Short mmCIF file of C-alpha atoms in Angstrom, two decimals:
data_model
loop_
_atom_site.label_atom_id
_atom_site.label_comp_id
_atom_site.label_asym_id
_atom_site.label_seq_id
_atom_site.Cartn_x
_atom_site.Cartn_y
_atom_site.Cartn_z
CA MET A 28 40.55 26.27 32.53
CA ARG A 29 37.84 28.49 31.12
CA GLY A 30 38.85 27.47 27.61
CA PHE A 31 38.59 23.80 28.56
CA ILE A 32 35.11 24.31 30.05
CA LYS A 33 34.01 26.21 26.92
CA PHE A 34 35.36 23.42 24.73
CA CYS A 35 33.50 20.78 26.77
CA SER A 36 30.29 22.81 26.56
CA ILE A 37 30.56 22.99 22.80
CA VAL A 38 31.17 19.25 22.59
CA ILE A 39 28.15 18.54 24.78
CA ILE A 40 25.93 20.80 22.67
CA MET A 41 27.16 19.11 19.49
CA LEU A 42 26.47 15.68 20.97
CA VAL A 43 22.97 16.72 22.03
CA LEU A 44 22.22 18.14 18.59
CA SER A 45 23.67 15.07 16.92
CA LYS A 46 21.55 12.79 19.09
CA SER A 47 18.46 14.91 18.45
CA GLN A 48 18.96 14.75 14.70
CA ALA A 49 19.63 11.02 14.85
CA GLN A 50 16.31 10.47 16.63
CA GLU A 51 14.21 12.28 14.05
CA SER A 52 11.75 10.32 11.94
CA GLY A 53 9.75 11.19 8.86
CA VAL A 54 7.08 9.17 7.09
CA LEU A 55 6.18 9.02 3.39
CA LEU A 56 2.55 7.94 3.10
CA GLY A 57 0.73 6.68 0.05
CA LEU A 58 -3.04 7.03 0.47
CA ARG A 59 -5.98 5.73 -1.56
CA PHE A 60 -9.39 7.37 -1.48
CA PHE A 61 -12.53 7.23 -3.58
CA ARG A 62 -14.32 9.95 -5.51
CA ASN A 63 -17.50 8.96 -7.36
CA ASP A 64 -16.55 5.35 -6.51
CA GLU A 65 -13.30 5.69 -8.47
CA PRO A 66 -9.96 5.20 -6.66
CA HIS A 67 -7.49 8.08 -6.43
CA TYR A 68 -4.04 8.21 -4.85
CA ARG A 69 -1.91 10.84 -3.14
CA THR A 70 1.41 10.96 -1.30
CA LEU A 71 2.23 12.92 1.86
CA TRP A 72 5.66 13.54 3.34
CA ILE A 73 5.36 14.25 7.09
CA ALA A 74 8.59 15.30 8.80
CA PRO A 75 10.08 17.62 11.45
CA GLN A 76 9.78 21.26 10.44
CA ASN A 77 10.22 24.39 12.52
CA GLY A 78 10.28 22.50 15.80
CA THR A 79 7.16 20.42 15.13
CA PHE A 80 5.80 17.98 12.54
CA GLU A 81 4.22 19.18 9.33
CA VAL A 82 3.08 17.97 5.94
CA VAL A 83 6.24 19.13 4.19
CA ALA A 84 5.09 18.03 0.74
CA GLU A 85 1.99 16.53 -0.85
CA GLY A 86 1.08 15.52 -4.37
CA LYS A 87 -1.12 13.38 -6.58
CA GLY A 88 -0.17 9.78 -7.26
CA LEU A 89 2.27 7.55 -5.41
CA LEU A 90 5.92 8.46 -4.91
CA VAL A 91 7.88 5.36 -3.89
CA PRO A 92 11.43 5.26 -2.47
CA ARG A 93 13.61 2.50 -3.89
CA LYS A 94 17.30 1.61 -3.76
CA SER A 95 17.72 3.12 -7.21
CA GLY A 96 15.97 6.37 -6.21
CA PHE A 97 12.38 7.60 -6.19
CA TRP A 98 9.81 6.06 -8.52
CA ARG A 99 6.24 6.93 -9.40
CA VAL A 100 3.49 4.30 -9.38
CA GLY A 101 0.02 4.75 -10.80
CA ILE A 102 -2.85 3.41 -12.88
CA GLU A 103 -3.83 4.78 -16.29
CA ARG A 104 -7.30 4.11 -17.66
CA GLU A 105 -7.51 3.57 -21.42
CA VAL A 106 -10.75 3.53 -23.42
CA TYR A 107 -11.35 2.20 -26.93
CA GLU A 108 -14.98 2.20 -28.04
CA ASN A 109 -16.76 -0.12 -25.55
CA TRP A 110 -13.58 -1.46 -23.96
CA GLU A 111 -12.23 0.16 -20.78
CA GLU A 112 -9.07 -1.05 -19.10
CA ASP A 113 -6.84 0.06 -16.22
CA PHE A 114 -3.10 -0.30 -16.79
CA PRO A 115 -0.87 -0.18 -13.67
CA TRP A 116 2.58 1.30 -14.26
CA ALA A 117 5.80 2.16 -12.41
CA SER A 118 8.73 4.30 -13.50
CA PRO A 119 11.74 6.21 -12.14
CA VAL A 120 10.75 9.84 -11.59
CA GLU A 121 13.16 11.10 -14.24
CA LYS A 122 11.77 8.83 -16.97
CA VAL A 123 8.54 8.82 -18.96
CA PRO A 124 6.52 5.76 -17.82
CA VAL A 125 5.89 2.91 -20.23
CA ILE A 126 2.12 2.32 -20.18
CA GLN A 127 0.35 -0.45 -22.02
CA GLU A 128 -2.32 0.38 -24.56
CA ILE A 129 -5.44 -1.37 -25.77
CA ASP A 130 -4.91 -3.37 -28.96
CA PRO A 131 -7.97 -2.64 -31.18
CA GLU A 132 -7.61 -5.97 -32.98
CA GLU A 133 -7.81 -7.90 -29.71
CA VAL A 134 -10.99 -6.15 -28.51
CA GLU A 135 -12.88 -5.93 -31.78
CA GLU A 136 -16.58 -6.68 -31.31
CA CYS A 137 -16.09 -6.86 -27.52
CA GLU A 138 -17.10 -4.71 -24.60
CA ALA A 139 -15.48 -4.86 -21.18
CA GLU A 140 -14.56 -3.13 -17.95
CA ASN A 141 -11.19 -4.14 -16.51
CA ARG A 142 -10.40 -2.43 -13.20
CA SER A 143 -7.32 -2.40 -10.96
CA ILE A 144 -7.03 -1.04 -7.41
CA ILE A 145 -3.74 -0.67 -5.54
CA LEU A 146 -3.80 -2.34 -2.12
CA PHE A 147 -0.13 -2.06 -1.20
CA VAL A 148 3.11 -0.61 -2.57
CA GLY A 149 6.54 -1.55 -1.22
CA ASN A 150 10.09 -0.97 -2.36
CA ASP A 151 9.90 -3.75 -4.95
CA TYR A 152 6.32 -5.02 -5.23
CA VAL A 153 2.77 -3.78 -5.67
CA SER A 154 -0.36 -5.65 -4.56
CA LEU A 155 -3.45 -5.21 -6.74
CA GLU A 156 -7.09 -6.15 -6.61
CA LYS A 157 -8.42 -6.72 -10.11
CA GLU A 158 -11.77 -7.34 -11.72
CA SER A 159 -12.81 -8.00 -15.28
CA SER A 160 -16.24 -8.31 -16.84
CA GLY A 161 -17.46 -8.18 -20.41
CA TYR A 162 -18.74 -9.94 -23.48
CA CYS A 163 -17.52 -10.63 -27.01
CA LYS A 164 -19.84 -11.15 -29.96
CA GLY A 165 -20.34 -14.83 -30.68
CA ALA A 166 -19.11 -16.01 -27.27
CA ALA A 167 -21.15 -18.60 -25.37
CA HIS A 168 -21.50 -16.32 -22.33
CA PRO A 169 -20.08 -13.16 -20.75
CA TRP A 170 -17.21 -13.28 -18.28
CA CYS A 171 -16.79 -11.88 -14.79
CA SER A 172 -13.91 -12.47 -12.40
CA PHE A 173 -12.26 -10.89 -9.34
CA TRP A 174 -8.72 -11.72 -8.27
CA LEU A 175 -5.69 -10.62 -6.25
CA GLU A 176 -2.28 -10.20 -7.83
CA VAL A 177 1.23 -9.12 -6.84
CA SER A 178 3.58 -7.68 -9.46
CA SER A 179 7.17 -6.52 -9.50
CA LEU A 180 7.63 -2.77 -9.85
CA ASP A 181 10.46 -3.39 -12.32
CA SER A 182 8.10 -4.99 -14.83
CA LEU A 183 4.76 -3.38 -13.97
CA GLY A 184 4.40 -1.46 -17.24
CA MET A 185 5.43 -4.31 -19.52
CA LYS A 186 2.58 -6.81 -19.43
CA ALA A 187 3.90 -7.95 -16.08
CA LYS A 188 3.27 -11.48 -14.97
CA CYS A 189 2.00 -12.17 -11.48
CA VAL A 190 4.53 -12.95 -8.75
CA PRO A 191 3.75 -16.28 -6.99
CA ILE A 192 3.95 -16.21 -3.22
CA SER A 193 6.83 -18.71 -3.29
CA ALA A 194 8.96 -16.20 -5.21
CA VAL A 195 8.84 -13.85 -2.21
CA MET A 196 8.49 -16.24 0.74
CA ASP A 197 9.84 -19.56 -0.59
CA THR A 198 8.06 -22.80 0.32
CA ALA A 199 6.99 -21.37 3.69
CA GLY A 200 4.73 -18.94 1.85
CA THR A 201 3.21 -21.68 -0.28
CA GLN A 202 2.57 -23.86 2.74
CA ALA A 203 1.00 -21.00 4.70
CA MET A 204 -1.26 -20.20 1.74
CA GLN A 205 -2.38 -23.81 1.53
CA ARG A 206 -3.12 -23.92 5.27
CA GLY A 207 -5.13 -20.73 5.13
CA ALA A 208 -7.13 -21.87 2.10
CA LYS A 209 -7.80 -25.27 3.62
CA SER A 210 -9.07 -23.79 6.88
CA TYR A 211 -11.27 -21.28 5.08
CA TYR A 212 -12.70 -23.84 2.65
CA ALA A 213 -13.48 -26.28 5.45
CA GLY A 214 -15.68 -23.67 7.14
CA LEU A 215 -17.88 -23.03 4.08
CA ASP A 216 -21.34 -24.49 3.52
CA ASP A 217 -21.82 -27.01 0.72
CA ASP A 218 -23.21 -24.50 -1.79
CA LYS A 219 -20.30 -22.14 -1.32
CA LYS A 220 -17.81 -24.99 -1.56
CA GLU A 221 -19.26 -26.01 -4.89
CA SER A 222 -18.88 -22.48 -6.26
CA LEU A 223 -15.17 -22.09 -5.44
CA GLU A 224 -11.93 -23.79 -6.33
CA GLU A 225 -10.65 -25.73 -3.33
CA ALA A 226 -6.94 -25.35 -4.06
CA PRO A 227 -5.37 -21.86 -4.05
CA ASN A 228 -3.45 -20.41 -6.97
CA GLU A 229 0.06 -19.33 -5.94
CA CYS A 230 -0.54 -16.03 -7.73
CA GLY A 231 -3.81 -15.37 -5.93
CA TRP A 232 -2.52 -13.36 -2.99
CA GLY A 233 -1.99 -9.80 -1.79
CA LEU A 234 -1.76 -7.56 1.28
CA ILE A 235 -4.31 -5.54 3.24
CA ARG A 236 -4.16 -3.29 6.33
CA ARG A 237 -5.71 -4.47 9.57
CA LYS A 238 -5.31 -3.02 13.07
CA GLY A 239 -1.93 -1.48 12.44
CA SER A 240 -0.33 -4.28 10.42
CA TRP A 241 0.05 -5.57 6.90
CA VAL A 242 -1.79 -8.87 6.56
CA LEU A 243 -1.26 -11.50 3.87
CA ARG A 244 -4.51 -12.26 2.07
CA GLY A 245 -5.42 -15.08 -0.29
CA ARG A 246 -8.36 -15.49 -2.65
CA LEU A 247 -10.14 -18.55 -4.01
CA VAL A 248 -11.80 -17.97 -7.39
CA TYR A 249 -14.93 -19.54 -8.85
CA SER A 250 -14.91 -23.19 -9.85
CA TYR A 251 -17.22 -23.27 -12.91
CA GLU A 252 -18.55 -20.65 -15.34
CA VAL A 253 -22.01 -20.91 -13.84
CA PHE A 254 -20.48 -19.43 -10.67
CA ARG A 255 -18.47 -16.70 -12.45
CA GLY A 256 -17.96 -13.61 -10.37
CA GLN A 257 -17.89 -15.41 -7.03
CA TYR A 258 -14.79 -15.56 -4.83
CA GLY A 259 -13.70 -16.05 -1.23
CA ASP A 260 -10.94 -14.30 0.72
CA TYR A 261 -8.95 -15.79 3.58
CA ASP A 262 -5.99 -14.88 5.77
CA ILE A 263 -2.63 -16.46 5.04
CA PRO A 264 -1.27 -17.41 8.49
CA MET A 265 2.21 -15.93 8.14
CA ASP A 266 3.75 -12.54 8.90
CA PRO A 267 4.87 -10.67 5.77
CA PRO A 268 8.69 -10.61 5.64
CA ALA A 269 10.61 -7.35 6.03
CA SER A 270 11.87 -7.81 2.47
CA LEU A 271 8.27 -7.24 1.35
CA VAL A 272 6.85 -4.65 3.76
CA SER A 273 9.99 -3.11 5.34
CA HIS A 274 9.28 -1.87 8.88
CA ASP A 275 5.90 -3.07 10.20
CA ASN A 276 6.19 -3.15 14.01
CA LEU A 277 3.54 -1.15 15.85
CA TYR A 278 4.37 0.78 19.02
CA PRO A 279 2.51 1.13 21.32
CA SER A 280 0.20 -1.85 20.94
CA TRP A 281 -3.11 -1.69 19.12
CA ASP A 282 -4.97 -1.99 22.45
CA VAL A 283 -3.18 1.09 23.79
CA ILE A 284 -3.95 3.02 20.60
CA LYS A 285 -7.65 2.07 20.69
CA LYS A 286 -7.87 3.14 24.32
CA ALA A 287 -6.49 6.57 23.46
CA VAL A 288 -8.28 6.88 20.09
CA PRO A 289 -11.46 4.73 20.23
CA ASP A 290 -12.36 5.38 16.59
CA ALA A 291 -8.91 4.38 15.27
CA ILE A 292 -8.97 2.05 12.25
CA ASP A 293 -5.22 1.93 11.53
CA GLY A 294 -1.91 3.00 12.98
CA PHE A 295 1.81 2.83 12.24
CA SER A 296 4.92 3.86 14.15
CA SER A 297 8.52 4.66 13.23
CA PRO A 298 11.41 2.21 13.64
CA LEU A 299 12.76 4.54 16.37
CA LYS A 300 9.39 4.37 18.18
CA ASP A 301 9.38 8.16 18.42
CA LEU A 302 6.50 8.88 16.05
CA LEU A 303 3.02 7.39 15.73
CA VAL A 304 0.39 7.99 13.04
CA VAL A 305 -3.22 6.98 13.70
CA LEU A 306 -6.00 6.92 11.11
CA THR A 307 -9.70 7.26 11.86
CA ARG A 308 -12.42 7.36 9.22
CA THR A 309 -12.15 11.13 8.97
CA LYS A 310 -8.72 12.19 10.27
CA MET A 311 -5.03 11.39 10.45
CA LEU A 312 -3.51 12.05 13.88
CA VAL A 313 0.25 12.37 14.39
CA PHE A 314 1.61 11.77 17.91
CA ILE A 315 4.99 12.06 19.54
CA ASN A 316 5.25 8.63 21.11
CA ASN A 317 5.20 8.44 24.90
CA GLU A 318 5.88 5.26 26.84
CA GLU A 319 3.07 5.94 29.31
CA GLU A 320 0.24 7.41 27.25
CA LEU A 321 -0.64 9.18 24.02
CA VAL A 322 -1.06 12.89 24.65
CA LYS A 323 -2.59 15.46 22.31
CA PRO A 324 -1.59 14.94 18.65
CA VAL A 325 0.92 17.40 17.25
CA LEU A 326 -0.74 17.31 13.83
CA GLU A 327 -4.26 16.60 12.54
CA ILE A 328 -5.04 16.08 8.85
CA GLU A 329 -8.49 15.75 7.32
CA LEU A 330 -8.94 12.60 5.25
CA ASN A 331 -10.98 12.06 2.12
CA LYS A 332 -13.85 9.61 1.87
CA ARG A 333 -12.78 6.00 2.49
CA GLU A 334 -9.12 7.00 2.60
CA SER A 335 -6.60 4.40 3.72
CA ALA A 336 -2.87 3.73 3.60
CA VAL A 337 -1.38 1.71 0.74
CA MET A 338 2.26 2.71 1.34
CA ILE A 339 4.17 3.45 4.56
CA GLN A 340 7.86 4.29 4.24
CA TRP A 341 9.99 5.65 7.09
CA ALA A 342 13.14 7.76 7.02
CA THR A 343 15.26 8.30 10.14
CA GLY A 344 18.28 10.34 11.15
CA ASN A 345 20.11 12.10 8.32
CA TYR A 346 17.79 10.51 5.75
CA VAL A 347 14.96 12.79 6.93
CA ASP A 348 16.67 15.90 5.53
CA ARG A 349 17.75 14.04 2.40
CA TRP A 350 14.22 12.86 1.72
CA SER A 351 12.83 16.34 2.39
CA GLU A 352 15.08 17.76 -0.31
CA GLU A 353 14.25 15.01 -2.80
CA VAL A 354 10.52 14.74 -2.11
CA LYS A 355 9.98 18.48 -2.45
CA LYS A 356 11.28 18.19 -6.01
CA PHE A 357 8.63 15.66 -6.94
CA LEU A 358 5.65 16.65 -4.76
CA SER A 359 4.12 20.09 -4.32
CA LEU A 360 1.60 21.34 -1.78
#
């Protein structure tokens, strides 16, 4: 009888431990911040450690989990005489990235600044905000343009072409883009209407963070050279699909988060609803989720100037330990 009771006790303990492990969550965060008005990126792996949550690993750049394994994503700035250009790139961690270079023959007698900023990184796509301005000798006028662009990670370092919204969201994405552009354009004054293209370009889209969610964003570019440099952004009235952003359900609601953390500007929670991360302008707060209220955070992290999330990837259950082992290889505190 005693042996049976001991056996049952062991089984119960194993079940409790198994359930506890299954309920664990960890989050891999890609953050963008600015130093001297230049964007920089870092990755944090926050996971259970020693009975609480800690920053288990941290490193420069963006470490992205994909089906094929971990990849690195970044932007390399190249300079040739008066031509400066940012080249986005992506590569498996075990390979040397293929990064484009400036072709001297193409930029001869020209000067330019071509900038790229990462807005979002997912398992397969990256959203970029780009700008280009410059002048070539003998040209009728200088150029200046600002646009949004989505690229595939698989082709990011090989003169990647933009990914139209229909390639990710079929005709529903195209239709939503057209509705959003039409509504935005209709609300402009006559002068602004004249300066912008009325119809959206299917490649002119991206993603931004707003109140704990990824939001689809479109951009109308200038209509004539006299208006170069002007643009207008609008919301695309459609939720990003899980195939693009993975998990993006916030728990608790944004209203509950703002009540507990009035200066919150962003928040994201795990698929298991057990972990919540809240960003303010100066700090990152990590909470153990509670159905009734948010109690004191278990972890506080100081943020850099204008720091925001560009990648949010969750691991749960046994994947937490697996990711901890892998991420520590590629990131160091």
